[in-house]
Amino acid sequence: MQKSLAKATFVGVLVTAVQTIGGRFAGLASQLAVAYYLTPEHLSTVALSLTLVSVTGVLQASGLAEVMVNRQKAFHAWSVHGHALALKLGLIAAICTISIAPLLAICYGDTQIFWLCLIYAIGQIIHSHGVVPTAQLQAELKFVSLAKFNLCSTLTLGFSLVVSAVMGLGAFSFGISRLAQTCVMTVLARRKCPLKTSRQPRKARQVSLLSEASVLLLISLTSTVSLQADYFALRMFHTAEMVGVYFFAFTIAGKTAQLIGGSVTSVIHPVLAKASGSVDRQSRITLRLISLVACVGYPLTVLQASSMPLLFNLVLPEKWIQAMPIAQVMSVGLGFNMVCGIGWGLLKVQRKPLQLLKLNGSFTSAFVVLTLVVSYLASPLALAFFVAIYCLVYTATLSAVVWRSLGMSLLPGVLSTLRPALISVTVALAMHYQFGFGTQSSLHQIPEFALACCCYILVTYAITWLLDPLFSDECRPLFRRLIAVR
């Protein structure tokens, strides 16, 4: 059982990473394409609409899907009741979105927000039909099928986004493409895992699921508020154009962090749920994944930040150039959060959601207040620096909570999580001051930048190998296999 679970974890992370790579490339290509057809004002409408849609959307899936995954062998006995509850929550989410959207449009002075929220509300209703089938794929560790479906839906998102933007639909391009993505994912999941309707849903069981999911729902709500608070604060004290620039920088900067962190986050919860009978196995899985994600991911996010001058000067139109420094700061800042999904998964499976809720609640409250203050006193770039610092502090605190739950020393545990980040940033800064690493912005400097990237990767991973015992222990068997093959 241990080998099969380890294999499932490896296959899940691998296929999810491959799917995510394809999806991120498609997403990046589509965003670069629409950058020529959309303006910062269009993206401002999208960002401000998401401040509502993202919050109400928490109702339709967050918490319920994780509770269904935790059911494991009893999943089918609860599937009918979970599906009925998902439909009700999706309808409630859509009603809340449509009801609040007019007030949001008046508050921001943008009538397009209402119509865009209306499109998103339709997607929320459709998405509720796929919550339980998708959870079933996760509970049964069918990561290959899940990766295929996610890739198909992501390609649909990118294609429909570009087509809608070329047709001149502006901000509505994002709503239409999200609706198309939701339809594809829901249809594929329902075909793979059709629901058994031999029994009628019972209200008592739906209430039981809702009560169990309520804490997880609140946890997702606090995380969602943190993700949207900076857009709200920016619009209060800055122009719509700056909100659009900030949103564009955020979406570009989050690619690598979402690629690596998302590849593990979607796998970690069902895998840990399968290992719920053994605390030792949960600990080993958590420690290995945190070490690998931190050591592999942090250097790549710093590398992404260094490539921004080339991307913005050679690929993107000049109207987005002011987003470049924000994207550089965000690339590093969002990288700190890559390991957070692993910590969340462990605490949820260990039945410690209240501990996670207290942590998220306190950090979210402080973040909202400080975001308003920073937006009022300083520029969007300063806000980006604040967000990066916030991500660092939150990750360090969450790491301490995770390591304590595993019964390990706090300081060594936190250092093992953040050490790769400190090494990556230190090496990049040293190369920047000595050789101008990350300042290349013209076509003839691409070979120079490529050589600098190779040197940066080699130096960073070599230092990490020497200073991080968990990373070296993970890599040593791989090197032995490579030598044996030769």
Tab-separated table of C-alpha atoms in Angstrom:
chain	number	residue	atom	x	y	z
A	1	MET	CA	0.000	0.000	0.000
A	2	GLN	CA	2.827	2.399	0.820
A	3	LYS	CA	4.506	1.861	-2.567
A	4	SER	CA	1.212	2.251	-4.431
A	5	LEU	CA	0.471	5.468	-2.583
A	6	ALA	CA	3.973	6.781	-3.259
A	7	LYS	CA	3.535	5.883	-6.921
A	8	ALA	CA	0.149	7.597	-7.019
A	9	THR	CA	1.705	10.701	-5.479
A	10	PHE	CA	4.531	10.737	-8.012
A	11	VAL	CA	2.214	10.101	-10.966
A	12	GLY	CA	-0.240	12.702	-9.695
A	13	VAL	CA	2.392	15.394	-9.317
A	14	LEU	CA	4.005	14.481	-12.650
A	15	VAL	CA	0.869	14.440	-14.799
A	16	THR	CA	-0.495	17.510	-13.057
A	17	ALA	CA	2.801	19.302	-13.687
A	18	VAL	CA	2.730	18.320	-17.385
A	19	GLN	CA	-0.891	19.427	-17.669
A	20	THR	CA	-0.135	22.641	-15.831
A	21	ILE	CA	2.866	23.380	-18.051
A	22	GLY	CA	0.706	22.993	-21.144
A	23	GLY	CA	-2.063	25.015	-19.578
A	24	ARG	CA	0.264	27.782	-18.395
A	25	PHE	CA	1.922	28.077	-21.785
A	26	ALA	CA	-1.496	28.296	-23.409
A	27	GLY	CA	-2.636	30.794	-20.794
A	28	LEU	CA	0.477	32.909	-21.178
A	29	ALA	CA	0.186	32.851	-24.960
A	30	SER	CA	-3.453	33.908	-24.800
A	31	GLN	CA	-2.699	36.708	-22.327
A	32	LEU	CA	0.134	37.987	-24.492
A	33	ALA	CA	-2.193	37.888	-27.478
A	34	VAL	CA	-5.046	39.760	-25.813
A	35	ALA	CA	-2.579	42.326	-24.462
A	36	TYR	CA	-2.639	43.826	-27.949
A	37	TYR	CA	-6.444	44.056	-28.068
A	38	LEU	CA	-7.334	44.998	-24.495
A	39	THR	CA	-6.524	48.101	-22.474
A	40	PRO	CA	-5.733	48.566	-18.769
A	41	GLU	CA	-9.291	49.874	-18.329
A	42	HIS	CA	-10.666	46.555	-19.631
A	43	LEU	CA	-8.555	44.591	-17.166
A	44	SER	CA	-9.622	46.949	-14.384
A	45	THR	CA	-13.236	45.935	-15.037
A	46	VAL	CA	-12.231	42.271	-14.859
A	47	ALA	CA	-10.212	42.697	-11.648
A	48	LEU	CA	-12.966	44.636	-9.882
A	49	SER	CA	-15.599	42.106	-10.966
A	50	LEU	CA	-13.478	39.335	-9.488
A	51	THR	CA	-13.485	41.085	-6.100
A	52	LEU	CA	-17.134	39.988	-5.931
A	53	VAL	CA	-17.221	36.825	-8.049
A	54	SER	CA	-14.238	35.215	-6.315
A	55	VAL	CA	-15.813	35.742	-2.886
A	56	THR	CA	-19.286	34.460	-3.788
A	57	GLY	CA	-17.712	31.614	-5.766
A	58	VAL	CA	-16.267	30.196	-2.565
A	59	LEU	CA	-19.771	28.964	-1.706
A	60	GLN	CA	-20.109	26.633	-4.673
A	61	ALA	CA	-17.106	24.355	-4.226
A	62	SER	CA	-14.722	25.261	-1.423
A	63	GLY	CA	-15.134	23.034	1.591
A	64	LEU	CA	-17.711	20.687	0.064
A	65	ALA	CA	-15.283	19.168	-2.444
A	66	GLU	CA	-12.684	18.543	0.272
A	67	VAL	CA	-15.274	17.000	2.588
A	68	MET	CA	-16.365	14.665	-0.204
A	69	VAL	CA	-12.742	13.656	-0.850
A	70	ASN	CA	-12.366	12.842	2.849
A	71	ARG	CA	-15.273	10.367	2.542
A	72	GLN	CA	-13.004	7.938	0.601
A	73	LYS	CA	-14.760	4.491	0.644
A	74	ALA	CA	-18.097	6.042	1.619
A	75	PHE	CA	-17.938	8.523	-1.257
A	76	HIS	CA	-20.694	6.921	-3.370
A	77	ALA	CA	-23.042	6.727	-0.387
A	78	TRP	CA	-22.743	10.510	-0.012
A	79	SER	CA	-22.457	11.544	-3.679
A	80	VAL	CA	-26.188	12.135	-4.264
A	81	HIS	CA	-26.478	14.274	-1.140
A	82	GLY	CA	-23.275	16.176	-1.991
A	83	HIS	CA	-24.498	16.883	-5.524
A	84	ALA	CA	-27.827	18.216	-4.282
A	85	LEU	CA	-26.028	20.485	-1.828
A	86	ALA	CA	-23.595	21.649	-4.547
A	87	LEU	CA	-26.500	22.698	-6.777
A	88	LYS	CA	-28.065	24.692	-3.955
A	89	LEU	CA	-24.784	26.395	-3.087
A	90	GLY	CA	-24.163	27.216	-6.748
A	91	LEU	CA	-27.578	28.816	-7.027
A	92	ILE	CA	-27.033	30.805	-3.825
A	93	ALA	CA	-23.631	31.975	-5.100
A	94	ALA	CA	-25.170	33.120	-8.394
A	95	ILE	CA	-28.006	34.952	-6.637
A	96	CYS	CA	-25.532	36.735	-4.350
A	97	THR	CA	-23.394	37.711	-7.337
A	98	ILE	CA	-26.334	39.115	-9.309
A	99	SER	CA	-27.747	40.913	-6.258
A	100	ILE	CA	-24.526	42.668	-5.248
A	101	ALA	CA	-23.221	43.375	-8.771
A	102	PRO	CA	-25.327	46.552	-9.319
A	103	LEU	CA	-24.015	48.047	-6.072
A	104	LEU	CA	-20.461	47.181	-7.074
A	105	ALA	CA	-20.945	48.816	-10.475
A	106	ILE	CA	-22.228	51.993	-8.835
A	107	CYS	CA	-19.425	51.981	-6.242
A	108	TYR	CA	-16.707	51.666	-8.891
A	109	GLY	CA	-18.493	53.789	-11.498
A	110	ASP	CA	-18.342	51.072	-14.161
A	111	THR	CA	-21.618	49.711	-15.575
A	112	GLN	CA	-19.827	46.884	-17.411
A	113	ILE	CA	-19.095	45.251	-14.049
A	114	PHE	CA	-22.756	44.249	-13.652
A	115	TRP	CA	-22.961	42.499	-17.027
A	116	LEU	CA	-19.630	40.786	-16.557
A	117	CYS	CA	-20.717	39.538	-13.111
A	118	LEU	CA	-23.915	38.235	-14.713
A	119	ILE	CA	-21.859	36.071	-17.088
A	120	TYR	CA	-19.755	34.819	-14.183
A	121	ALA	CA	-22.957	33.996	-12.232
A	122	ILE	CA	-24.153	31.709	-15.041
A	123	GLY	CA	-20.782	29.954	-14.859
A	124	GLN	CA	-21.211	29.475	-11.105
A	125	ILE	CA	-24.470	27.601	-11.658
A	126	ILE	CA	-22.923	25.377	-14.330
A	127	HIS	CA	-19.819	24.731	-12.210
A	128	SER	CA	-21.943	23.362	-9.356
A	129	HIS	CA	-22.896	20.380	-11.568
A	130	GLY	CA	-19.245	19.305	-11.732
A	131	VAL	CA	-18.208	19.675	-8.082
A	132	VAL	CA	-18.943	16.102	-6.960
A	133	PRO	CA	-17.678	14.346	-10.147
A	134	THR	CA	-14.409	16.266	-9.923
A	135	ALA	CA	-14.116	15.403	-6.225
A	136	GLN	CA	-14.669	11.739	-7.126
A	137	LEU	CA	-11.751	11.844	-9.574
A	138	GLN	CA	-9.554	13.229	-6.794
A	139	ALA	CA	-10.762	10.744	-4.183
A	140	GLU	CA	-10.030	7.828	-6.528
A	141	LEU	CA	-6.596	9.314	-7.382
A	142	LYS	CA	-7.463	9.457	-11.092
A	143	PHE	CA	-4.966	12.223	-11.676
A	144	VAL	CA	-4.338	11.327	-15.316
A	145	SER	CA	-7.996	11.818	-16.255
A	146	LEU	CA	-8.177	14.941	-14.146
A	147	ALA	CA	-5.077	16.363	-15.829
A	148	LYS	CA	-6.518	15.673	-19.288
A	149	PHE	CA	-9.774	17.394	-18.428
A	150	ASN	CA	-8.006	20.385	-16.900
A	151	LEU	CA	-5.808	20.737	-19.966
A	152	CYS	CA	-8.804	20.608	-22.311
A	153	SER	CA	-10.662	23.206	-20.280
A	154	THR	CA	-7.591	25.447	-20.078
A	155	LEU	CA	-7.041	25.282	-23.838
A	156	THR	CA	-10.710	26.161	-24.283
A	157	LEU	CA	-10.219	29.131	-21.961
A	158	GLY	CA	-7.220	30.432	-23.900
A	159	PHE	CA	-8.768	29.939	-27.337
A	160	SER	CA	-12.092	31.548	-26.446
A	161	LEU	CA	-10.308	34.421	-24.682
A	162	VAL	CA	-8.288	35.283	-27.788
A	163	VAL	CA	-11.257	34.931	-30.139
A	164	SER	CA	-13.461	37.105	-27.921
A	165	ALA	CA	-10.768	39.772	-27.598
A	166	VAL	CA	-10.162	39.847	-31.364
A	167	MET	CA	-13.919	40.257	-31.879
A	168	GLY	CA	-13.749	43.404	-29.755
A	169	LEU	CA	-15.693	42.140	-26.724
A	170	GLY	CA	-13.280	43.844	-24.312
A	171	ALA	CA	-13.644	42.904	-20.644
A	172	PHE	CA	-16.460	40.480	-21.484
A	173	SER	CA	-13.837	38.270	-23.151
A	174	PHE	CA	-12.775	37.043	-19.704
A	175	GLY	CA	-16.315	36.177	-18.646
A	176	ILE	CA	-17.132	34.366	-21.884
A	177	SER	CA	-13.883	32.388	-21.825
A	178	ARG	CA	-14.392	31.411	-18.182
A	179	LEU	CA	-17.927	30.262	-19.013
A	180	ALA	CA	-16.628	28.130	-21.894
A	181	GLN	CA	-13.940	26.611	-19.654
A	182	THR	CA	-16.495	25.745	-16.970
A	183	CYS	CA	-18.817	24.071	-19.478
A	184	VAL	CA	-16.042	21.889	-20.900
A	185	MET	CA	-14.720	20.811	-17.484
A	186	THR	CA	-18.197	20.051	-16.153
A	187	VAL	CA	-19.220	17.979	-19.177
A	188	LEU	CA	-15.995	15.950	-19.155
A	189	ALA	CA	-16.159	15.276	-15.402
A	190	ARG	CA	-19.837	14.261	-15.573
A	191	ARG	CA	-19.180	11.866	-18.453
A	192	LYS	CA	-16.273	10.235	-16.608
A	193	CYS	CA	-18.082	10.012	-13.267
A	194	PRO	CA	-21.842	9.910	-13.853
A	195	LEU	CA	-23.872	10.367	-10.698
A	196	LYS	CA	-25.963	7.486	-9.378
A	197	THR	CA	-29.506	8.740	-8.855
A	198	SER	CA	-31.081	5.579	-7.429
A	199	ARG	CA	-31.625	7.319	-4.101
A	200	GLN	CA	-33.224	10.612	-3.220
A	201	PRO	CA	-31.034	13.214	-1.495
A	202	ARG	CA	-31.770	13.529	2.191
A	203	LYS	CA	-31.825	16.909	3.828
A	204	ALA	CA	-30.241	15.643	7.049
A	205	ARG	CA	-27.159	14.421	5.186
A	206	GLN	CA	-26.875	17.664	3.266
A	207	VAL	CA	-26.926	19.565	6.548
A	208	SER	CA	-24.225	17.224	7.876
A	209	LEU	CA	-22.028	17.902	4.837
A	210	LEU	CA	-22.624	21.646	5.096
A	211	SER	CA	-21.737	21.765	8.772
A	212	GLU	CA	-18.529	19.842	8.143
A	213	ALA	CA	-17.649	22.014	5.169
A	214	SER	CA	-18.454	25.327	6.846
A	215	VAL	CA	-15.061	25.753	8.519
A	216	LEU	CA	-13.234	24.832	5.307
A	217	LEU	CA	-15.460	27.291	3.463
A	218	LEU	CA	-14.480	30.061	5.867
A	219	ILE	CA	-10.817	29.182	5.376
A	220	SER	CA	-11.202	29.523	1.607
A	221	LEU	CA	-13.119	32.749	2.094
A	222	THR	CA	-10.296	34.344	4.080
A	223	SER	CA	-7.755	33.300	1.450
A	224	THR	CA	-9.946	34.691	-1.323
A	225	VAL	CA	-10.371	38.025	0.452
A	226	SER	CA	-6.596	38.288	0.731
A	227	LEU	CA	-6.254	37.729	-3.010
A	228	GLN	CA	-8.802	40.423	-3.888
A	229	ALA	CA	-8.228	43.088	-1.230
A	230	ASP	CA	-5.391	44.828	-3.077
A	231	TYR	CA	-7.571	45.448	-6.176
A	232	PHE	CA	-10.274	46.996	-4.013
A	233	ALA	CA	-7.752	49.177	-2.165
A	234	LEU	CA	-6.097	50.333	-5.388
A	235	ARG	CA	-9.406	51.407	-6.906
A	236	MET	CA	-10.264	53.396	-3.813
A	237	PHE	CA	-7.187	55.613	-4.119
A	238	HIS	CA	-5.907	55.192	-7.695
A	239	THR	CA	-7.241	55.244	-11.240
A	240	ALA	CA	-8.909	52.364	-13.046
A	241	GLU	CA	-5.936	52.276	-15.415
A	242	MET	CA	-3.542	51.512	-12.553
A	243	VAL	CA	-5.812	48.715	-11.327
A	244	GLY	CA	-5.662	47.178	-14.800
A	245	VAL	CA	-1.877	47.507	-14.936
A	246	TYR	CA	-1.561	45.907	-11.501
A	247	PHE	CA	-3.913	43.060	-12.457
A	248	PHE	CA	-1.964	42.388	-15.654
A	249	ALA	CA	1.318	42.289	-13.727
A	250	PHE	CA	-0.199	39.923	-11.161
A	251	THR	CA	-1.466	37.458	-13.783
A	252	ILE	CA	1.881	37.417	-15.590
A	253	ALA	CA	3.884	37.097	-12.363
A	254	GLY	CA	1.875	34.202	-10.966
A	255	LYS	CA	2.605	31.760	-13.796
A	256	THR	CA	5.599	29.904	-12.324
A	257	ALA	CA	4.258	29.858	-8.769
A	258	GLN	CA	0.919	28.489	-9.996
A	259	LEU	CA	2.690	25.931	-12.162
A	260	ILE	CA	4.767	24.423	-9.368
A	261	GLY	CA	2.544	25.049	-6.371
A	262	GLY	CA	-0.636	24.086	-8.199
A	263	SER	CA	0.876	20.822	-9.429
A	264	VAL	CA	1.309	19.681	-5.836
A	265	THR	CA	-1.651	21.382	-4.156
A	266	SER	CA	-4.231	19.556	-6.266
A	267	VAL	CA	-2.619	16.214	-5.402
A	268	ILE	CA	-1.641	16.633	-1.750
A	269	HIS	CA	-5.101	16.564	-0.143
A	270	PRO	CA	-6.416	13.294	-1.663
A	271	VAL	CA	-3.035	11.610	-1.147
A	272	LEU	CA	-2.849	12.627	2.526
A	273	ALA	CA	-6.470	11.551	2.943
A	274	LYS	CA	-5.508	8.077	1.684
A	275	ALA	CA	-2.713	8.007	4.282
A	276	SER	CA	-4.946	9.242	7.084
A	277	GLY	CA	-4.359	6.079	9.115
A	278	SER	CA	-0.630	6.735	9.500
A	279	VAL	CA	0.750	9.976	10.906
A	280	ASP	CA	4.303	8.910	10.006
A	281	ARG	CA	3.409	8.486	6.337
A	282	GLN	CA	1.665	11.861	6.287
A	283	SER	CA	4.732	13.461	7.822
A	284	ARG	CA	7.116	11.888	5.314
A	285	ILE	CA	4.959	12.912	2.355
A	286	THR	CA	4.603	16.474	3.649
A	287	LEU	CA	8.302	16.940	4.405
A	288	ARG	CA	9.422	15.568	1.037
A	289	LEU	CA	7.002	17.691	-0.963
A	290	ILE	CA	7.758	20.905	0.937
A	291	SER	CA	11.485	20.360	0.438
A	292	LEU	CA	11.174	19.608	-3.278
A	293	VAL	CA	8.756	22.454	-4.033
A	294	ALA	CA	10.840	24.990	-2.112
A	295	CYS	CA	14.184	23.924	-3.560
A	296	VAL	CA	12.990	23.548	-7.137
A	297	GLY	CA	10.444	26.345	-7.230
A	298	TYR	CA	12.066	29.363	-5.582
A	299	PRO	CA	14.998	29.623	-8.033
A	300	LEU	CA	12.568	29.465	-10.952
A	301	THR	CA	10.374	32.277	-9.637
A	302	VAL	CA	13.450	34.480	-9.203
A	303	LEU	CA	14.495	33.523	-12.724
A	304	GLN	CA	11.073	34.565	-13.962
A	305	ALA	CA	11.494	37.973	-12.307
A	306	SER	CA	14.829	38.403	-14.089
A	307	SER	CA	13.249	37.665	-17.482
A	308	MET	CA	10.582	40.365	-17.208
A	309	PRO	CA	12.618	43.138	-18.965
A	310	LEU	CA	13.003	40.937	-22.036
A	311	LEU	CA	9.338	39.920	-22.009
A	312	PHE	CA	7.955	43.432	-21.646
A	313	ASN	CA	10.368	45.112	-24.062
A	314	LEU	CA	10.382	42.513	-26.836
A	315	VAL	CA	6.946	40.882	-26.721
A	316	LEU	CA	4.386	43.174	-25.112
A	317	PRO	CA	3.121	46.541	-26.409
A	318	GLU	CA	4.451	49.696	-24.786
A	319	LYS	CA	1.191	50.434	-22.959
A	320	TRP	CA	2.046	47.693	-20.426
A	321	ILE	CA	5.637	48.754	-19.700
A	322	GLN	CA	4.715	50.302	-16.342
A	323	ALA	CA	3.593	46.854	-15.178
A	324	MET	CA	7.132	45.442	-15.503
A	325	PRO	CA	8.578	46.363	-12.064
A	326	ILE	CA	5.342	45.266	-10.385
A	327	ALA	CA	5.557	41.907	-12.176
A	328	GLN	CA	9.183	41.474	-11.058
A	329	VAL	CA	8.341	42.065	-7.406
A	330	MET	CA	5.239	39.890	-7.595
A	331	SER	CA	7.162	37.021	-9.225
A	332	VAL	CA	9.362	36.731	-6.146
A	333	GLY	CA	6.590	37.476	-3.641
A	334	LEU	CA	4.074	34.987	-4.992
A	335	GLY	CA	6.820	32.368	-5.093
A	336	PHE	CA	6.869	32.328	-1.299
A	337	ASN	CA	3.325	30.935	-1.293
A	338	MET	CA	4.139	27.860	-3.379
A	339	VAL	CA	4.448	25.591	-0.329
A	340	CYS	CA	1.328	26.920	1.398
A	341	GLY	CA	-0.999	24.460	-0.343
A	342	ILE	CA	0.938	21.556	1.168
A	343	GLY	CA	0.570	22.986	4.650
A	344	TRP	CA	-3.135	23.632	4.147
A	345	GLY	CA	-3.662	20.067	2.951
A	346	LEU	CA	-1.920	18.587	5.988
A	347	LEU	CA	-3.841	20.664	8.531
A	348	LYS	CA	-7.165	19.904	6.849
A	349	VAL	CA	-6.538	16.154	6.736
A	350	GLN	CA	-5.317	16.210	10.357
A	351	ARG	CA	-8.691	17.683	11.324
A	352	LYS	CA	-7.170	20.989	12.428
A	353	PRO	CA	-9.214	23.418	10.322
A	354	LEU	CA	-9.896	25.762	13.241
A	355	GLN	CA	-6.171	26.282	13.686
A	356	LEU	CA	-5.856	27.176	10.006
A	357	LEU	CA	-8.940	29.400	10.185
A	358	LYS	CA	-7.482	31.395	13.087
A	359	LEU	CA	-4.230	31.856	11.213
A	360	ASN	CA	-5.912	32.929	7.970
A	361	GLY	CA	-8.439	35.120	9.756
A	362	SER	CA	-5.837	37.098	11.662
A	363	PHE	CA	-3.569	37.521	8.638
A	364	THR	CA	-6.448	38.487	6.339
A	365	SER	CA	-7.720	41.124	8.758
A	366	ALA	CA	-4.278	42.676	9.045
A	367	PHE	CA	-3.739	42.444	5.275
A	368	VAL	CA	-6.970	44.271	4.413
A	369	VAL	CA	-6.220	47.144	6.794
A	370	LEU	CA	-2.566	47.499	5.802
A	371	THR	CA	-3.415	47.253	2.096
A	372	LEU	CA	-5.757	50.225	2.424
A	373	VAL	CA	-3.077	52.195	4.265
A	374	VAL	CA	-0.314	51.389	1.763
A	375	SER	CA	-2.579	52.140	-1.224
A	376	TYR	CA	-3.505	55.491	0.286
A	377	LEU	CA	0.063	56.517	1.109
A	378	ALA	CA	2.088	55.025	-1.738
A	379	SER	CA	2.162	53.786	-5.340
A	380	PRO	CA	1.042	50.420	-6.788
A	381	LEU	CA	4.709	49.358	-6.875
A	382	ALA	CA	4.973	49.949	-3.130
A	383	LEU	CA	1.819	47.868	-2.695
A	384	ALA	CA	3.479	45.065	-4.671
A	385	PHE	CA	6.464	45.165	-2.285
A	386	PHE	CA	4.071	45.008	0.660
A	387	VAL	CA	2.275	41.990	-0.841
A	388	ALA	CA	5.627	40.234	-1.340
A	389	ILE	CA	6.587	40.841	2.309
A	390	TYR	CA	3.166	39.645	3.425
A	391	CYS	CA	3.569	36.398	1.446
A	392	LEU	CA	6.964	35.828	3.082
A	393	VAL	CA	5.693	36.408	6.626
A	394	TYR	CA	2.576	34.302	6.085
A	395	THR	CA	4.554	31.396	4.650
A	396	ALA	CA	7.013	31.502	7.541
A	397	THR	CA	4.160	31.484	10.063
A	398	LEU	CA	2.299	28.686	8.306
A	399	SER	CA	5.521	26.671	8.141
A	400	ALA	CA	5.917	27.029	11.894
A	401	VAL	CA	2.371	25.770	12.441
A	402	VAL	CA	2.937	22.804	10.101
A	403	TRP	CA	6.237	21.804	11.664
A	404	ARG	CA	4.712	22.057	15.134
A	405	SER	CA	1.839	19.799	14.063
A	406	LEU	CA	4.453	17.270	12.940
A	407	GLY	CA	6.141	17.454	16.348
A	408	MET	CA	9.349	18.992	15.005
A	409	SER	CA	11.463	21.988	16.072
A	410	LEU	CA	10.129	25.290	14.777
A	411	LEU	CA	13.297	27.191	13.847
A	412	PRO	CA	14.948	24.401	11.820
A	413	GLY	CA	11.645	23.689	10.131
A	414	VAL	CA	10.998	27.292	9.107
A	415	LEU	CA	14.597	27.697	7.937
A	416	SER	CA	14.363	24.559	5.807
A	417	THR	CA	11.282	26.038	4.119
A	418	LEU	CA	12.696	29.530	3.547
A	419	ARG	CA	16.384	28.668	3.061
A	420	PRO	CA	15.987	27.958	-0.670
A	421	ALA	CA	14.253	31.316	-1.127
A	422	LEU	CA	17.043	33.177	0.670
A	423	ILE	CA	19.676	31.364	-1.387
A	424	SER	CA	17.854	32.124	-4.651
A	425	VAL	CA	17.423	35.821	-3.941
A	426	THR	CA	20.992	36.219	-2.627
A	427	VAL	CA	22.571	34.589	-5.683
A	428	ALA	CA	20.378	36.637	-8.043
A	429	LEU	CA	21.260	39.921	-6.308
A	430	ALA	CA	24.974	39.078	-6.343
A	431	MET	CA	24.858	38.319	-10.068
A	432	HIS	CA	22.809	41.451	-10.676
A	433	TYR	CA	25.351	43.749	-9.066
A	434	GLN	CA	28.366	41.969	-10.541
A	435	PHE	CA	27.159	41.127	-14.059
A	436	GLY	CA	23.882	43.004	-14.563
A	437	PHE	CA	21.803	39.813	-14.384
A	438	GLY	CA	18.145	40.614	-15.082
A	439	THR	CA	18.770	43.943	-16.817
A	440	GLN	CA	18.887	42.498	-20.345
A	441	SER	CA	16.065	43.986	-22.409
A	442	SER	CA	17.099	43.892	-26.078
A	443	LEU	CA	17.244	41.206	-28.738
A	444	HIS	CA	21.032	41.025	-28.987
A	445	GLN	CA	21.260	40.445	-25.204
A	446	ILE	CA	19.302	37.187	-25.283
A	447	PRO	CA	22.435	34.947	-25.548
A	448	GLU	CA	23.987	36.830	-22.630
A	449	PHE	CA	20.832	36.376	-20.572
A	450	ALA	CA	20.594	32.667	-21.444
A	451	LEU	CA	24.195	32.097	-20.302
A	452	ALA	CA	23.538	34.039	-17.087
A	453	CYS	CA	20.423	31.924	-16.434
A	454	CYS	CA	22.417	28.697	-16.761
A	455	CYS	CA	25.048	29.982	-14.352
A	456	TYR	CA	22.390	31.152	-11.923
A	457	ILE	CA	20.610	27.776	-11.909
A	458	LEU	CA	23.839	25.808	-11.460
A	459	VAL	CA	25.142	28.014	-8.638
A	460	THR	CA	21.795	28.165	-6.832
A	461	TYR	CA	21.125	24.425	-6.913
A	462	ALA	CA	24.735	23.649	-5.962
A	463	ILE	CA	24.518	25.862	-2.859
A	464	THR	CA	21.092	24.422	-2.016
A	465	TRP	CA	22.521	20.912	-2.356
A	466	LEU	CA	25.266	21.747	0.147
A	467	LEU	CA	23.104	23.569	2.673
A	468	ASP	CA	19.784	21.709	2.509
A	469	PRO	CA	20.006	18.077	3.704
A	470	LEU	CA	16.410	17.236	2.720
A	471	PHE	CA	17.013	18.328	-0.880
A	472	SER	CA	20.298	16.437	-1.148
A	473	ASP	CA	18.681	13.311	0.308
A	474	GLU	CA	15.923	13.504	-2.309
A	475	CYS	CA	18.308	14.055	-5.230
A	476	ARG	CA	20.934	11.471	-4.282
A	477	PRO	CA	18.839	8.413	-5.350
A	478	LEU	CA	18.104	10.119	-8.668
A	479	PHE	CA	21.794	10.632	-9.365
A	480	ARG	CA	22.497	7.001	-8.479
A	481	ARG	CA	19.919	5.838	-10.996
A	482	LEU	CA	21.380	8.062	-13.706
A	483	ILE	CA	24.859	6.707	-13.015
A	484	ALA	CA	23.540	3.146	-13.030
A	485	VAL	CA	21.876	3.693	-16.419
A	486	ARG	CA	25.130	4.932	-17.881
